Amino acid sequence: MIYFATFMVRRICLFSEDMASFFRGITPKYIILTGCLFALLFAFFSNEVYHPDEHFQILEYAHMKLFGTPVPAELPWKYVLMMRPGLQPMIAYGLGWLLDAGGIYSPYLLFSLLHVLSGALSIVSVLAFYRAVRGTLSGPSEEKWLLLLSFFLWFMVYLHVRFSSETFSGNLLLLLVSVYLSYGQRERKRPFVWGAGMGLLAGAAFISRYQVGFALFGFGLWLLVFARRWRLLAGLALGGAAMLGVGVLVDYWLYGTWTCSPVNYLRENILNSHIDKFGIKPWYFYLSDTVSKGFVVYGLAILAATCWFFVRNPKHIITWTIVPFLLAHQLVGHKELRFLFPVLPFIPFFAVLLARDLPQRLLRNRIVRLVGVLAVVLNFALIVYNVIPIKNTDIFFYRMMDDYCRGKERVCVLNVKDEPTYYSYGEFMIGPRVVTARFYMPRNMELRLAGSISELEREARRLRRTCPDVFILSGDERLPEHTALPVEKVAWNPYPKWIIRYFNFNDWVSLSIRRKNLYKVGASAGGK
């Protein structure tokens, strides 16, 4: 056993040396081209959202403006209280309008194109930051590591294509810092124009995600303390004000009335404490969650690199930008790791600088090299996992319903309001309400929500008299035994038959869909 372990360590060390030789042979241009292609391909393969907000507060809003559904009463509570910015829903609406005008609209195509758009913005921000900090790096090796980590680190690959407010605002924040660093390296001509451009970026980041305002506060404070370039600051203020005006206009487009969404957000989430209803986390949550969800080795590296950068560079503009952002989120009781995603694009830079300061003999240590090789293998495995389409049961179900509804005049789907399904869920933030998902719903499909199972049965009988295709969505796996309706369960599973046949240990393939059952109502339910 000891011999085998020693043999494996030696083989891994040799493999790491081969990797190092390959790394020395590639060029930054090759990494950039490969990274761009990889990001855009990943955008098409990725078919899920990280958090429901990414769907319900962008895609459903856009669908409402395009086709009139869902109606405002079916949208999440943040729409009712006018708390969500309208910039990203308007972008999704504009792209969807173009597809619909061209006769090629599909929710799946729109979703993929939004991911491509987000991936393209990520590429632009990464390259802008690379050009801005390249002069501070110690040679080609660090330049290549910065590009490799920015394009191929698994959580960066995953987040680059998310059309979420966290990713969108994070890319704009990275661009803002990059533009200023690039400006500082030039002859400083036309400071007002440069400032106006930075103001537009800062304002766009803010109206994408209001919490980024804490980072912008730190950015502006650094300029006041260390730069004091008044023409630059004047341009920054003007550009920011212009973009805030754009934010007011897109919010009017979204809500149909004049409002100030940032003030609404502050009032409802902070003053009225609605955000605390989602749960209060302990002070160490961000530390522990970064380690656990970062698969320990990546999480520890993120924490170490970030803290090391702050300690070594206390007067750096990036430190002054990020620290207020982190402190503000630390002070809020409700914490989610996604709230910190806007600062993740800076992590590859922090990691490169940390590696520079580590003793070279430590980096050549066999154990360290072993951990490095294992991290590379795990990184590849996580990238592959994140593009496996069958793990997203929601999309599989939507496509299945699309196939079934195609060519039919009318399909009716019923479920009880209190039961969460693929198309609806109950919400109780500002009183009981039912939020519905219409974005992926076929246009010839009608969703009916019943207050109770008895009401659902009566509605099913009534509909069955005129509609041959009536379905029930239910969390009850034994519904045929618990209802007088003649129903037949529709067998479906997102996994290929060979996985179900050979690898379905303890019926794990049914876990994700066990509470999402589809039943077809028989013709005899209609009666006379």
PDB file of N, CA and C in Angstrom, residues 43-44 46-47 99 104-115 394-403 406 423 439-442:
ATOM      1  N   ALA A  43     -22.039  29.029 -22.734  1.00  0.00           N
ATOM      2  CA  ALA A  43     -23.296  29.778 -22.660  1.00  0.00           C
ATOM      3  C   ALA A  43     -24.441  28.996 -23.289  1.00  0.00           C
ATOM      4  N   PHE A  44     -24.181  28.282 -24.381  1.00  0.00           N
ATOM      5  CA  PHE A  44     -25.230  27.505 -25.034  1.00  0.00           C
ATOM      6  C   PHE A  44     -25.519  26.199 -24.300  1.00  0.00           C
ATOM      7  N   SER A  46     -25.176  25.692 -21.009  1.00  0.00           N
ATOM      8  CA  SER A  46     -25.757  25.942 -19.694  1.00  0.00           C
ATOM      9  C   SER A  46     -27.250  26.232 -19.840  1.00  0.00           C
ATOM     10  N   ASN A  47     -28.076  25.511 -19.113  1.00  0.00           N
ATOM     11  CA  ASN A  47     -29.530  25.681 -19.272  1.00  0.00           C
ATOM     12  C   ASN A  47     -30.243  25.877 -17.938  1.00  0.00           C
ATOM     13  N   LEU A  99     -36.519  38.596 -31.695  1.00  0.00           N
ATOM     14  CA  LEU A  99     -36.762  37.205 -32.088  1.00  0.00           C
ATOM     15  C   LEU A  99     -38.205  37.009 -32.521  1.00  0.00           C
ATOM     16  N   ILE A 104     -38.870  33.805 -34.984  1.00  0.00           N
ATOM     17  CA  ILE A 104     -38.055  32.694 -34.474  1.00  0.00           C
ATOM     18  C   ILE A 104     -38.014  32.689 -32.956  1.00  0.00           C
ATOM     19  N   TYR A 105     -39.020  33.331 -32.326  1.00  0.00           N
ATOM     20  CA  TYR A 105     -38.988  33.394 -30.859  1.00  0.00           C
ATOM     21  C   TYR A 105     -39.122  32.005 -30.247  1.00  0.00           C
ATOM     22  N   SER A 106     -38.284  31.753 -29.271  1.00  0.00           N
ATOM     23  CA  SER A 106     -38.352  30.553 -28.439  1.00  0.00           C
ATOM     24  C   SER A 106     -37.777  30.927 -27.086  1.00  0.00           C
ATOM     25  N   PRO A 107     -38.422  30.538 -25.985  1.00  0.00           N
ATOM     26  CA  PRO A 107     -37.861  30.880 -24.675  1.00  0.00           C
ATOM     27  C   PRO A 107     -36.472  30.293 -24.467  1.00  0.00           C
ATOM     28  N   TYR A 108     -36.236  29.124 -25.056  1.00  0.00           N
ATOM     29  CA  TYR A 108     -34.932  28.486 -24.902  1.00  0.00           C
ATOM     30  C   TYR A 108     -33.857  29.239 -25.695  1.00  0.00           C
ATOM     31  N   LEU A 109     -34.220  29.702 -26.887  1.00  0.00           N
ATOM     32  CA  LEU A 109     -33.281  30.481 -27.685  1.00  0.00           C
ATOM     33  C   LEU A 109     -32.983  31.809 -27.005  1.00  0.00           C
ATOM     34  N   LEU A 110     -34.019  32.463 -26.479  1.00  0.00           N
ATOM     35  CA  LEU A 110     -33.816  33.734 -25.779  1.00  0.00           C
ATOM     36  C   LEU A 110     -32.927  33.534 -24.567  1.00  0.00           C
ATOM     37  N   PHE A 111     -33.176  32.476 -23.822  1.00  0.00           N
ATOM     38  CA  PHE A 111     -32.365  32.186 -22.636  1.00  0.00           C
ATOM     39  C   PHE A 111     -30.899  31.985 -23.030  1.00  0.00           C
ATOM     40  N   SER A 112     -30.658  31.218 -24.090  1.00  0.00           N
ATOM     41  CA  SER A 112     -29.282  30.965 -24.530  1.00  0.00           C
ATOM     42  C   SER A 112     -28.603  32.245 -25.011  1.00  0.00           C
ATOM     43  N   LEU A 113     -29.332  33.075 -25.750  1.00  0.00           N
ATOM     44  CA  LEU A 113     -28.740  34.309 -26.257  1.00  0.00           C
ATOM     45  C   LEU A 113     -28.414  35.274 -25.121  1.00  0.00           C
ATOM     46  N   LEU A 114     -29.238  35.294 -24.086  1.00  0.00           N
ATOM     47  CA  LEU A 114     -28.926  36.123 -22.921  1.00  0.00           C
ATOM     48  C   LEU A 114     -27.658  35.629 -22.236  1.00  0.00           C
ATOM     49  N   HIS A 115     -27.465  34.326 -22.209  1.00  0.00           N
ATOM     50  CA  HIS A 115     -26.236  33.769 -21.653  1.00  0.00           C
ATOM     51  C   HIS A 115     -25.034  34.133 -22.525  1.00  0.00           C
ATOM     52  N   ASP A 394     -36.301  20.851 -14.440  1.00  0.00           N
ATOM     53  CA  ASP A 394     -37.298  21.833 -14.842  1.00  0.00           C
ATOM     54  C   ASP A 394     -37.326  21.987 -16.359  1.00  0.00           C
ATOM     55  N   ILE A 395     -36.155  22.211 -16.953  1.00  0.00           N
ATOM     56  CA  ILE A 395     -36.080  22.407 -18.405  1.00  0.00           C
ATOM     57  C   ILE A 395     -36.542  21.161 -19.141  1.00  0.00           C
ATOM     58  N   PHE A 396     -36.201  19.984 -18.635  1.00  0.00           N
ATOM     59  CA  PHE A 396     -36.645  18.739 -19.272  1.00  0.00           C
ATOM     60  C   PHE A 396     -38.171  18.673 -19.277  1.00  0.00           C
ATOM     61  N   PHE A 397     -38.791  19.035 -18.142  1.00  0.00           N
ATOM     62  CA  PHE A 397     -40.241  18.994 -18.048  1.00  0.00           C
ATOM     63  C   PHE A 397     -40.875  19.998 -19.017  1.00  0.00           C
ATOM     64  N   TYR A 398     -40.320  21.215 -19.077  1.00  0.00           N
ATOM     65  CA  TYR A 398     -40.863  22.225 -19.982  1.00  0.00           C
ATOM     66  C   TYR A 398     -40.792  21.767 -21.431  1.00  0.00           C
ATOM     67  N   ARG A 399     -39.689  21.171 -21.809  1.00  0.00           N
ATOM     68  CA  ARG A 399     -39.547  20.701 -23.186  1.00  0.00           C
ATOM     69  C   ARG A 399     -40.514  19.540 -23.463  1.00  0.00           C
ATOM     70  N   MET A 400     -40.724  18.689 -22.459  1.00  0.00           N
ATOM     71  CA  MET A 400     -41.673  17.594 -22.618  1.00  0.00           C
ATOM     72  C   MET A 400     -43.083  18.130 -22.853  1.00  0.00           C
ATOM     73  N   MET A 401     -43.473  19.164 -22.089  1.00  0.00           N
ATOM     74  CA  MET A 401     -44.791  19.756 -22.267  1.00  0.00           C
ATOM     75  C   MET A 401     -44.893  20.479 -23.606  1.00  0.00           C
ATOM     76  N   ASP A 402     -43.795  21.084 -24.046  1.00  0.00           N
ATOM     77  CA  ASP A 402     -43.789  21.711 -25.375  1.00  0.00           C
ATOM     78  C   ASP A 402     -44.091  20.680 -26.453  1.00  0.00           C
ATOM     79  N   ASP A 403     -43.424  19.544 -26.365  1.00  0.00           N
ATOM     80  CA  ASP A 403     -43.625  18.487 -27.358  1.00  0.00           C
ATOM     81  C   ASP A 403     -45.069  17.990 -27.338  1.00  0.00           C
ATOM     82  N   ARG A 406     -47.570  20.696 -28.772  1.00  0.00           N
ATOM     83  CA  ARG A 406     -47.389  21.103 -30.161  1.00  0.00           C
ATOM     84  C   ARG A 406     -48.480  20.500 -31.049  1.00  0.00           C
ATOM     85  N   TYR A 423     -44.776  25.203 -12.454  1.00  0.00           N
ATOM     86  CA  TYR A 423     -45.370  26.409 -12.992  1.00  0.00           C
ATOM     87  C   TYR A 423     -45.833  27.397 -11.924  1.00  0.00           C
ATOM     88  N   PHE A 439     -42.905  31.892 -18.560  1.00  0.00           N
ATOM     89  CA  PHE A 439     -41.866  32.074 -19.573  1.00  0.00           C
ATOM     90  C   PHE A 439     -41.736  30.849 -20.469  1.00  0.00           C
ATOM     91  N   TYR A 440     -41.714  29.645 -19.895  1.00  0.00           N
ATOM     92  CA  TYR A 440     -41.549  28.418 -20.673  1.00  0.00           C
ATOM     93  C   TYR A 440     -42.881  27.763 -21.032  1.00  0.00           C
ATOM     94  N   MET A 441     -43.990  28.368 -20.663  1.00  0.00           N
ATOM     95  CA  MET A 441     -45.292  27.743 -20.862  1.00  0.00           C
ATOM     96  C   MET A 441     -45.724  27.863 -22.322  1.00  0.00           C
ATOM     97  N   PRO A 442     -46.138  26.743 -22.948  1.00  0.00           N
ATOM     98  CA  PRO A 442     -46.656  26.821 -24.325  1.00  0.00           C
ATOM     99  C   PRO A 442     -47.870  27.743 -24.394  1.00  0.00           C
TER     100      PRO A 442
END
